[in-house]
Each structure stands twice: as structure tokens, then as C-alpha cells.
Amino acid sequence: MSWNETVKALSVCSDKILDKIDDVGLTEVFLDSLLEKALKDPSLLEDLTTLPLRLYEPLIQEASKHNVSVENLVSSVYNYAKRYVFEKDSGDESVSRNKRQVLEAVERLLPHQRGAISCGFLFKSLKESMFLDASSECRKGFEDRISKQLDMATSKDLMILLPNKVGGGAYDTNLLKTILKSFYSNYNVSDVSRFVSVARMLEEFLLDAAASGDGLSIETFKAFGEITVAASCDVLRYSDGIYRAVDVFLERHRDDLTKTEKMEACRVLDCKKLSPEACEHASKNEKLPLRIVVQVFFFAQKQIQDKVAREMESVEEKDDDDDIEDMNKKLLRLDIESDYSEKREIENLECVVHCVKEKKEERKISVWREVKRKFGCMTSLTVDACNCHIKKRKKTYHHY
């Protein structure tokens, strides 16, 4: 049988027929046939959404043991979950039970590798696991996968509502704390860029939560604000995102909050970590309590003083550098002058030595000339013409 024929035949089988197929041992035969074809073309696994769960799960498990690519497996599981879990719930108990069974199977089939599954799919599955009251193992499995790649998530992924208050605006703060705790406890990479990504994402999430139309309570906003502050305090230089979230929250609840509640909402602000631009905006923000504005003015003034002090230190260091450069130039000039004087002295000495040598040579020549004169080697013509060693006095022969 072909792939399509086999899948179609198994898809229309009821549970009773599947039980009989199991009894006669044909289930393994059909699954082996599908597996053999899937190993030759793994993309076929994405076309199994019509199979019953009791056949789909063992087939995917066997495929994962035969080194089928993670992309093909995840794509197949995603399509299956999209059809049986994420479709609109009719409210029927049997349908919810079937969804819960499929979702728990999906969690078992998904790989644990970081980045293998999109964060959006994981958060959506986690939300459904809470809504369907899935097993604790199922929920923890999704939480663990999320914590491994939390830095890849977006602020929208964190907008998880409590399952029993879907229509309201109550966010599950405890769930977020659990995920963050798992992320930080399992983080063993020296690179802090992931910490920075999570801190910025939480600031964006706090802003989105404040701007949402779900009527976020002051208690929930404060809880999320404290979580965001804890994540960004030692990672980000400025926490302007938290200030923007507070500003938006106060704007949306301008007529609902008392002075005490406004002050409670502003407790998540750390004026020391506001940028100069944020300080300038906050100093003119009429929505902020007066006490917060005074704190902003104080730290803004301190920032200006620190900036002036740094600039003065920079100027002094520059002056010191200029003085050092002038001294180096003077020393270099002295070295050059010293080398020049030393060179002149050497030249003078060489000149004196040369003169002494010339005098010695002249003296040698005069002495040698005197010796030759004494020995009768001198002629009246020239000194150089004398060859006393070859000239001899001629013998005189007398004739008798």
C-alpha cells in the first residue's frame, strides 16, 4: 500500500477496530510500513494529522530513534497540536479530555534542545496545559523548555493569563517567577548578553502589561515591577523602560488611583538608574507624586555634578598629558644637543690626533733625512734621488 492509502485506512478506524488490529498483530506491520517510507522522505511525517493518537505517538517515537531531523519532528508535532489542541474549545468535557491527552503526548514528543521549538509555541502550550488542567509533569516539561531559551522569548509570550480568569486581567505572577528562577539557576554561560536580553524583555513586558486593556491591578503591576527591577538592577545601566511602564500605568488609571496607590506604583522606580533624558521627562511629569519628582530633581542634579567632575578630571588629565609631552620634547632636545656636543668633542679629538700623527711623521722624515745626510746619501739634486744602499765609492787604481 502507498503512504496515502495506509494513512487514510488507519485514520478512519475506530477504537474497536484498532483494538482488533492490535490483537492480530497488524498494528506494528502498518507502523513499520509508514516508518520505512518516512525514513526515506522525513517530510511525510508532517502529513500525519489524521492518525489517531494511539498510532501517531509510537510512530513519532520510533522516527526520533532513527535520527530523523529535529525540524521534521517538531513540524509534525506542531501540526498535530494545532489540529487537536489549539482549535476552539466547544466546552464539551470529552473534547477537553481528548485535548488534554493530546497535549500531554505532545509534551512527551517534543525535543529538549534549546531553540528547537519556538517560544511562542511553548508559551501557548503552557497556557493550554493550565487551562486544560494537564498533569504536573506536562506543565513542568513546558516550563523547563521555556526557561532554557527565555532570552529568545518576546514580551508578548509572557502575557499569560491565569486559566480560571481568562476574561479578566489577572496575570500569573508566580508562574513568571518560577520560569525566571529556573532560567537563572540553570544559566552557566559566561556571556551576560542573555541576562541583558531577558532584562529588556521584562521591561517591554511590564510596559505591555501596563498598556493592556485588561484592567491590570496595582498589586499585579507592582509584583511584575519588582520582578523586572530584580532582573535589570545589575545588568542594565539605565532602567528607562520601567519608568515608561509606570508613566503608562498612571495614565491609564489617572482617575482610579489614590495618592497612596500612585506612590505604591512608583516604588518600582529607581531614580538613580534613569537616563538624563528620562530625568528631564520625569521632572515635568504631572502624573508623578511630588515626592518622586523631588527625588528625580535630586538625582538629576547629582548626575550633572558627576558629569562636570568627570569633565574636569578629563581636562586635568589632558593638561598633565600636555606637560608630559612638553617635558619629553625638552628632554629630546637636550639629548640632541648633548649628542651634538659629544660629536663635536669627538671631532676635535680626532683633529688633534691627526695633527699629532702628522707631526710625528714629519719628525720621522727629518730624522731619517739627517741620518742619510750623515751617511753621505744626500745629493745636491733631491733627497728622493739618493740610494745610499746601492752607491759605493769607486776604487782607485794607481799605476806604478
CSV table of C-alpha atoms in Angstrom, one decimal:
chain,number,residue,atom,x,y,z
A,1,MET,CA,0.0,0.0,0.0
A,2,SER,CA,1.1,3.5,-0.7
A,3,TRP,CA,1.7,6.2,2.1
A,4,ASN,CA,-1.6,7.9,1.5
A,5,GLU,CA,-3.6,4.7,1.4
A,6,THR,CA,-2.1,3.4,4.6
A,7,VAL,CA,-2.7,6.7,6.4
A,8,LYS,CA,-6.2,7.0,5.1
A,9,ALA,CA,-7.1,3.4,6.1
A,10,LEU,CA,-5.8,3.9,9.6
A,11,SER,CA,-7.4,7.3,10.1
A,12,VAL,CA,-10.9,6.0,9.6
A,13,CYS,CA,-10.5,3.1,12.0
A,14,SER,CA,-12.5,3.3,15.3
A,15,ASP,CA,-11.0,2.4,18.6
A,16,LYS,CA,-12.8,-1.0,18.4
A,17,ILE,CA,-11.3,-1.8,15.0
A,18,LEU,CA,-7.8,-0.6,16.2
A,19,ASP,CA,-8.2,-3.0,19.2
A,20,LYS,CA,-8.8,-5.9,16.8
A,21,ILE,CA,-5.9,-4.9,14.6
A,22,ASP,CA,-3.7,-4.9,17.8
A,23,ASP,CA,-5.0,-8.4,18.7
A,24,VAL,CA,-3.9,-9.9,15.3
A,25,GLY,CA,-0.6,-8.0,15.3
A,26,LEU,CA,-1.2,-5.8,12.3
A,27,THR,CA,-0.6,-2.5,14.0
A,28,GLU,CA,3.1,-3.0,14.0
A,29,VAL,CA,3.0,-4.0,10.4
A,30,PHE,CA,1.3,-0.8,9.4
A,31,LEU,CA,3.6,1.4,11.5
A,32,ASP,CA,6.7,-0.3,10.2
A,33,SER,CA,5.4,0.4,6.6
A,34,LEU,CA,4.9,4.1,7.4
A,35,LEU,CA,8.2,4.4,9.2
A,36,GLU,CA,10.1,2.8,6.3
A,37,LYS,CA,8.6,5.4,3.9
A,38,ALA,CA,9.1,8.3,6.4
A,39,LEU,CA,12.8,7.5,6.8
A,40,LYS,CA,13.3,7.8,3.0
A,41,ASP,CA,11.3,11.1,3.0
A,42,PRO,CA,11.0,12.7,6.5
A,43,SER,CA,8.8,15.4,5.2
A,44,LEU,CA,6.0,12.8,5.1
A,45,LEU,CA,5.8,13.0,8.9
A,46,GLU,CA,4.1,16.4,8.6
A,47,ASP,CA,1.2,14.7,6.9
A,48,LEU,CA,0.0,12.5,9.8
A,49,THR,CA,-2.5,14.8,11.5
A,50,THR,CA,-5.4,12.5,10.7
A,51,LEU,CA,-3.9,9.5,12.6
A,52,PRO,CA,-5.3,8.6,16.0
A,53,LEU,CA,-3.1,9.5,18.9
A,54,ARG,CA,-2.5,5.8,19.8
A,55,LEU,CA,-0.9,5.3,16.4
A,56,TYR,CA,0.7,8.8,16.0
A,57,GLU,CA,2.7,8.8,19.2
A,58,PRO,CA,4.5,5.5,18.8
A,59,LEU,CA,5.3,6.3,15.1
A,60,ILE,CA,6.9,9.6,16.1
A,61,GLN,CA,8.8,8.0,18.9
A,62,GLU,CA,10.3,5.4,16.6
A,63,ALA,CA,11.1,8.0,14.0
A,64,SER,CA,13.1,10.0,16.6
A,65,LYS,CA,15.1,6.9,17.4
A,66,HIS,CA,16.2,6.7,13.7
A,67,ASN,CA,17.9,10.1,13.7
A,68,VAL,CA,15.1,11.9,11.8
A,69,SER,CA,15.9,15.6,11.8
A,70,VAL,CA,14.5,17.7,14.7
A,71,GLU,CA,12.9,20.1,12.3
A,72,ASN,CA,10.7,17.4,10.7
A,73,LEU,CA,9.7,16.0,14.0
A,74,VAL,CA,8.9,19.4,15.5
A,75,SER,CA,6.9,20.4,12.4
A,76,SER,CA,4.9,17.2,12.6
A,77,VAL,CA,4.1,17.6,16.3
A,78,TYR,CA,3.2,21.3,15.8
A,79,ASN,CA,0.7,20.4,13.1
A,80,TYR,CA,-0.8,17.7,15.2
A,81,ALA,CA,-1.2,20.0,18.2
A,82,LYS,CA,-2.6,22.8,16.1
A,83,ARG,CA,-5.4,20.5,14.9
A,84,TYR,CA,-6.3,18.8,18.2
A,85,VAL,CA,-5.2,21.2,20.9
A,86,PHE,CA,-5.3,24.8,19.7
A,87,GLU,CA,-8.7,24.6,18.0
A,88,LYS,CA,-11.6,26.5,19.6
A,89,ASP,CA,-13.0,24.5,22.6
A,90,SER,CA,-16.6,23.7,22.4
A,91,GLY,CA,-16.8,23.2,26.2
A,92,ASP,CA,-17.6,19.5,26.0
A,93,GLU,CA,-15.9,17.5,28.7
A,94,SER,CA,-14.9,14.7,26.3
A,95,VAL,CA,-13.3,17.2,23.9
A,96,SER,CA,-11.3,18.7,26.7
A,97,ARG,CA,-10.2,15.3,27.9
A,98,ASN,CA,-9.1,14.4,24.4
A,99,LYS,CA,-7.2,17.7,24.1
A,100,ARG,CA,-5.5,17.1,27.4
A,101,GLN,CA,-4.4,13.7,26.3
A,102,VAL,CA,-3.0,15.0,23.0
A,103,LEU,CA,-1.2,17.9,24.8
A,104,GLU,CA,0.5,15.6,27.3
A,105,ALA,CA,1.6,13.4,24.4
A,106,VAL,CA,2.9,16.5,22.5
A,107,GLU,CA,5.0,17.4,25.5
A,108,ARG,CA,6.5,13.9,25.6
A,109,LEU,CA,7.3,14.0,21.9
A,110,LEU,CA,8.9,17.5,21.8
A,111,PRO,CA,12.8,17.6,22.0
A,112,HIS,CA,14.5,19.4,24.8
A,113,GLN,CA,17.2,21.1,22.8
A,114,ARG,CA,17.5,24.9,23.2
A,115,GLY,CA,16.0,26.7,20.2
A,116,ALA,CA,14.4,23.6,18.6
A,117,ILE,CA,10.9,24.9,19.3
A,118,SER,CA,9.6,28.4,19.0
A,119,CYS,CA,9.0,30.2,22.3
A,120,GLY,CA,5.5,31.2,21.1
A,121,PHE,CA,4.5,27.6,20.7
A,122,LEU,CA,5.9,26.7,24.1
A,123,PHE,CA,4.1,29.5,25.9
A,124,LYS,CA,0.9,28.7,24.1
A,125,SER,CA,1.2,25.0,25.1
A,126,LEU,CA,1.9,26.0,28.6
A,127,LYS,CA,-1.2,28.2,28.7
A,128,GLU,CA,-3.3,25.3,27.4
A,129,SER,CA,-1.8,22.9,29.9
A,130,MET,CA,-3.0,25.2,32.7
A,131,PHE,CA,-6.4,25.8,31.1
A,132,LEU,CA,-7.0,22.0,30.5
A,133,ASP,CA,-5.6,21.1,33.9
A,134,ALA,CA,-3.0,18.9,32.4
A,135,SER,CA,-0.6,16.8,34.5
A,136,SER,CA,2.1,18.5,36.6
A,137,GLU,CA,4.7,16.6,34.5
A,138,CYS,CA,3.3,18.1,31.3
A,139,ARG,CA,3.3,21.6,32.7
A,140,LYS,CA,6.8,21.3,34.1
A,141,GLY,CA,8.1,20.0,30.8
A,142,PHE,CA,6.9,23.1,29.0
A,143,GLU,CA,8.3,25.4,31.8
A,144,ASP,CA,11.7,23.7,31.6
A,145,ARG,CA,11.9,24.2,27.8
A,146,ILE,CA,10.9,27.8,28.2
A,147,SER,CA,13.5,28.5,30.9
A,148,LYS,CA,16.3,27.1,28.6
A,149,GLN,CA,15.6,29.7,26.0
A,150,LEU,CA,13.8,32.5,27.8
A,151,ASP,CA,16.2,35.1,26.3
A,152,MET,CA,14.7,34.2,22.9
A,153,ALA,CA,11.1,35.0,24.0
A,154,THR,CA,9.3,38.2,23.5
A,155,SER,CA,7.2,40.3,25.8
A,156,LYS,CA,4.1,39.1,24.1
A,157,ASP,CA,5.0,35.5,25.0
A,158,LEU,CA,4.9,36.5,28.7
A,159,MET,CA,1.3,37.7,28.5
A,160,ILE,CA,-0.1,34.5,30.1
A,161,LEU,CA,-3.4,34.7,31.9
A,162,LEU,CA,-4.5,32.6,34.8
A,163,PRO,CA,-6.6,29.7,33.3
A,164,ASN,CA,-9.5,30.3,35.6
A,165,LYS,CA,-9.7,34.0,34.8
A,166,VAL,CA,-9.3,34.1,31.0
A,167,GLY,CA,-11.7,37.0,30.6
A,168,GLY,CA,-10.1,39.1,33.4
A,169,GLY,CA,-6.8,40.8,33.7
A,170,ALA,CA,-5.1,38.7,36.4
A,171,TYR,CA,-1.7,37.5,35.3
A,172,ASP,CA,0.1,34.5,36.8
A,173,THR,CA,3.0,36.2,38.6
A,174,ASN,CA,4.0,33.0,40.3
A,175,LEU,CA,4.4,31.3,37.0
A,176,LEU,CA,6.7,34.0,35.8
A,177,LYS,CA,8.8,33.8,39.0
A,178,THR,CA,9.1,30.0,38.5
A,179,ILE,CA,10.3,30.4,34.9
A,180,LEU,CA,12.8,33.1,35.8
A,181,LYS,CA,14.2,31.2,38.8
A,182,SER,CA,14.7,28.2,36.5
A,183,PHE,CA,16.4,30.3,33.9
A,184,TYR,CA,18.9,32.0,36.3
A,185,SER,CA,19.6,28.8,38.2
A,186,ASN,CA,20.5,26.8,35.1
A,187,TYR,CA,22.4,29.6,33.4
A,188,ASN,CA,26.1,28.7,33.3
A,189,VAL,CA,27.4,30.7,30.3
A,190,SER,CA,30.0,33.4,30.9
A,191,ASP,CA,28.4,35.7,28.4
A,192,VAL,CA,25.9,38.1,30.0
A,193,SER,CA,24.1,39.0,26.8
A,194,ARG,CA,21.3,36.6,27.7
A,195,PHE,CA,20.8,38.4,31.0
A,196,VAL,CA,20.5,41.6,29.2
A,197,SER,CA,18.0,40.2,26.7
A,198,VAL,CA,15.8,38.9,29.5
A,199,ALA,CA,16.0,42.2,31.4
A,200,ARG,CA,15.0,44.2,28.4
A,201,MET,CA,12.2,41.8,27.5
A,202,LEU,CA,10.8,42.1,31.0
A,203,GLU,CA,10.8,45.9,30.7
A,204,GLU,CA,8.9,45.6,27.5
A,205,PHE,CA,6.5,43.1,29.1
A,206,LEU,CA,5.9,45.5,32.0
A,207,LEU,CA,5.1,48.2,29.5
A,208,ASP,CA,2.7,46.0,27.5
A,209,ALA,CA,1.0,44.8,30.7
A,210,ALA,CA,0.5,48.4,31.9
A,211,ALA,CA,-0.9,49.4,28.5
A,212,SER,CA,-3.2,46.4,28.2
A,213,GLY,CA,-6.9,47.0,28.4
A,214,ASP,CA,-7.5,44.2,30.9
A,215,GLY,CA,-7.5,46.5,33.9
A,216,LEU,CA,-4.2,45.4,35.5
A,217,SER,CA,-4.5,45.8,39.3
A,218,ILE,CA,-2.0,47.8,41.3
A,219,GLU,CA,-0.9,44.7,43.2
A,220,THR,CA,-0.1,42.8,40.0
A,221,PHE,CA,1.7,45.7,38.4
A,222,LYS,CA,3.8,46.2,41.5
A,223,ALA,CA,4.6,42.5,41.6
A,224,PHE,CA,5.7,42.4,38.0
A,225,GLY,CA,7.6,45.7,38.5
A,226,GLU,CA,9.6,44.1,41.4
A,227,ILE,CA,10.4,41.1,39.2
A,228,THR,CA,11.6,43.5,36.4
A,229,VAL,CA,13.7,45.5,38.8
A,230,ALA,CA,15.4,42.4,40.2
A,231,ALA,CA,16.3,41.2,36.7
A,232,SER,CA,17.7,44.6,35.5
A,233,CYS,CA,19.3,46.1,38.5
A,234,ASP,CA,22.8,44.7,37.9
A,235,VAL,CA,22.5,44.2,34.2
A,236,LEU,CA,21.2,47.4,32.6
A,237,ARG,CA,22.8,50.8,33.0
A,238,TYR,CA,19.5,52.6,32.8
A,239,SER,CA,16.0,51.4,33.5
A,240,ASP,CA,14.0,53.8,31.4
A,241,GLY,CA,11.7,51.0,30.4
A,242,ILE,CA,10.4,50.7,33.9
A,243,TYR,CA,9.8,54.5,34.1
A,244,ARG,CA,7.8,54.3,30.8
A,245,ALA,CA,5.7,51.5,32.2
A,246,VAL,CA,4.9,53.5,35.3
A,247,ASP,CA,4.0,56.5,33.3
A,248,VAL,CA,1.7,54.5,31.1
A,249,PHE,CA,0.1,52.7,34.1
A,250,LEU,CA,-0.5,56.1,35.8
A,251,GLU,CA,-2.0,57.5,32.6
A,252,ARG,CA,-4.4,54.5,32.2
A,253,HIS,CA,-5.5,54.8,35.8
A,254,ARG,CA,-5.4,58.5,36.2
A,255,ASP,CA,-8.9,58.7,37.7
A,256,ASP,CA,-8.8,55.4,39.5
A,257,LEU,CA,-5.8,55.6,41.8
A,258,THR,CA,-5.5,57.3,45.1
A,259,LYS,CA,-2.3,59.2,46.1
A,260,THR,CA,-1.2,56.3,48.1
A,261,GLU,CA,-1.7,53.9,45.2
A,262,LYS,CA,0.2,56.1,42.9
A,263,MET,CA,3.1,56.1,45.4
A,264,GLU,CA,2.9,52.3,45.6
A,265,ALA,CA,3.1,52.1,41.8
A,266,CYS,CA,6.1,54.4,41.8
A,267,ARG,CA,8.0,52.3,44.3
A,268,VAL,CA,9.4,50.2,41.5
A,269,LEU,CA,11.2,53.3,40.2
A,270,ASP,CA,14.9,53.7,40.9
A,271,CYS,CA,15.7,57.4,40.2
A,272,LYS,CA,19.4,56.6,40.2
A,273,LYS,CA,19.0,54.5,37.1
A,274,LEU,CA,17.2,57.0,35.0
A,275,SER,CA,19.0,58.4,32.0
A,276,PRO,CA,19.3,62.2,31.7
A,277,GLU,CA,16.5,62.2,29.1
A,278,ALA,CA,14.2,60.2,31.4
A,279,CYS,CA,15.0,62.5,34.3
A,280,GLU,CA,14.1,65.6,32.2
A,281,HIS,CA,10.8,64.0,31.3
A,282,ALA,CA,10.0,62.9,34.8
A,283,SER,CA,10.8,66.3,36.3
A,284,LYS,CA,7.9,67.7,34.1
A,285,ASN,CA,5.6,64.7,34.6
A,286,GLU,CA,2.5,65.9,36.4
A,287,LYS,CA,1.2,62.3,36.9
A,288,LEU,CA,4.1,61.5,39.3
A,289,PRO,CA,3.7,62.2,43.0
A,290,LEU,CA,5.6,65.3,44.2
A,291,ARG,CA,8.0,63.2,46.3
A,292,ILE,CA,9.1,61.3,43.3
A,293,VAL,CA,9.6,64.5,41.3
A,294,VAL,CA,11.8,65.8,44.1
A,295,GLN,CA,13.9,62.7,44.1
A,296,VAL,CA,14.2,63.0,40.3
A,297,PHE,CA,15.5,66.6,40.7
A,298,PHE,CA,18.0,65.5,43.3
A,299,PHE,CA,19.5,62.7,41.2
A,300,ALA,CA,19.4,64.8,38.1
A,301,GLN,CA,21.5,67.4,39.9
A,302,LYS,CA,23.8,64.7,41.1
A,303,GLN,CA,24.2,63.5,37.5
A,304,ILE,CA,25.1,67.0,36.4
A,305,GLN,CA,27.7,67.3,39.2
A,306,ASP,CA,29.2,63.9,38.4
A,307,LYS,CA,29.4,64.9,34.7
A,308,VAL,CA,31.1,68.2,35.5
A,309,ALA,CA,33.6,66.4,37.8
A,310,ARG,CA,34.4,63.8,35.0
A,311,GLU,CA,34.9,66.6,32.5
A,312,MET,CA,37.2,68.5,34.9
A,313,GLU,CA,39.2,65.3,35.5
A,314,SER,CA,39.5,64.9,31.8
A,315,VAL,CA,40.8,68.4,31.3
A,316,GLU,CA,43.3,68.0,34.1
A,317,GLU,CA,44.5,64.7,32.6
A,318,LYS,CA,44.8,66.4,29.3
A,319,ASP,CA,46.9,69.2,30.9
A,320,ASP,CA,49.1,66.6,32.6
A,321,ASP,CA,49.5,64.9,29.3
A,322,ASP,CA,50.5,68.2,27.6
A,323,ASP,CA,53.0,68.9,30.4
A,324,ILE,CA,54.5,65.4,30.0
A,325,GLU,CA,54.6,65.9,26.2
A,326,ASP,CA,56.5,69.3,26.7
A,327,MET,CA,58.9,67.6,29.1
A,328,ASN,CA,59.5,64.8,26.6
A,329,LYS,CA,60.2,67.4,23.9
A,330,LYS,CA,62.7,69.2,26.1
A,331,LEU,CA,64.4,66.0,27.1
A,332,LEU,CA,64.6,65.0,23.4
A,333,ARG,CA,66.1,68.4,22.6
A,334,LEU,CA,68.6,68.1,25.4
A,335,ASP,CA,69.6,64.6,24.1
A,336,ILE,CA,70.1,66.0,20.6
A,337,GLU,CA,72.2,68.9,21.9
A,338,SER,CA,74.2,66.6,24.1
A,339,ASP,CA,74.8,64.2,21.2
A,340,TYR,CA,75.8,67.2,19.1
A,341,SER,CA,78.3,68.5,21.7
A,342,GLU,CA,79.7,65.0,22.2
A,343,LYS,CA,80.1,64.7,18.4
A,344,ARG,CA,82.0,68.0,18.3
A,345,GLU,CA,84.3,66.9,21.1
A,346,ILE,CA,85.0,63.6,19.2
A,347,GLU,CA,85.7,65.5,16.0
A,348,ASN,CA,88.1,67.9,17.9
A,349,LEU,CA,89.9,64.9,19.4
A,350,GLU,CA,90.2,63.3,16.0
A,351,CYS,CA,91.6,66.5,14.6
A,352,VAL,CA,94.2,66.7,17.5
A,353,VAL,CA,95.2,63.1,17.0
A,354,HIS,CA,95.6,63.7,13.2
A,355,CYS,CA,97.8,66.7,13.8
A,356,VAL,CA,100.0,64.8,16.3
A,357,LYS,CA,100.3,62.0,13.8
A,358,GLU,CA,101.4,64.4,11.1
A,359,LYS,CA,104.0,66.0,13.4
A,360,LYS,CA,105.3,62.5,14.2
A,361,GLU,CA,105.6,61.7,10.5
A,362,GLU,CA,107.4,64.9,9.8
A,363,ARG,CA,109.7,64.2,12.7
A,364,LYS,CA,110.4,60.7,11.4
A,365,ILE,CA,111.1,62.1,7.9
A,366,SER,CA,113.5,64.8,9.2
A,367,VAL,CA,115.4,62.3,11.4
A,368,TRP,CA,115.7,59.8,8.5
A,369,ARG,CA,117.0,62.6,6.3
A,370,GLU,CA,119.6,63.6,8.9
A,371,VAL,CA,120.8,60.0,9.1
A,372,LYS,CA,121.1,59.8,5.4
A,373,ARG,CA,122.9,63.0,5.3
A,374,LYS,CA,125.4,61.8,7.8
A,375,PHE,CA,126.0,58.7,5.9
A,376,GLY,CA,126.6,60.6,2.7
A,377,CYS,CA,123.4,59.5,1.0
A,378,MET,CA,122.2,63.0,0.2
A,379,THR,CA,122.9,64.5,-3.2
A,380,SER,CA,122.6,68.0,-4.4
A,381,LEU,CA,119.6,67.2,-6.6
A,382,THR,CA,117.0,65.8,-4.4
A,383,VAL,CA,116.5,63.8,-1.3
A,384,ASP,CA,114.4,61.2,-3.0
A,385,ALA,CA,117.2,60.5,-5.6
A,386,CYS,CA,119.6,59.2,-3.1
A,387,ASN,CA,120.1,55.5,-3.0
A,388,CYS,CA,122.8,55.0,-0.5
A,389,HIS,CA,122.5,51.3,-0.3
A,390,ILE,CA,123.5,50.8,-3.9
A,391,LYS,CA,126.0,53.7,-4.3
A,392,LYS,CA,129.6,52.7,-3.5
A,393,ARG,CA,132.8,54.7,-3.7
A,394,LYS,CA,134.7,53.7,-6.8
A,395,LYS,CA,138.0,52.0,-6.2
A,396,THR,CA,141.1,54.0,-7.4
A,397,TYR,CA,143.8,52.0,-9.1
A,398,HIS,CA,147.3,53.6,-9.1
A,399,HIS,CA,149.7,52.7,-11.8
A,400,TYR,CA,153.2,52.4,-10.8
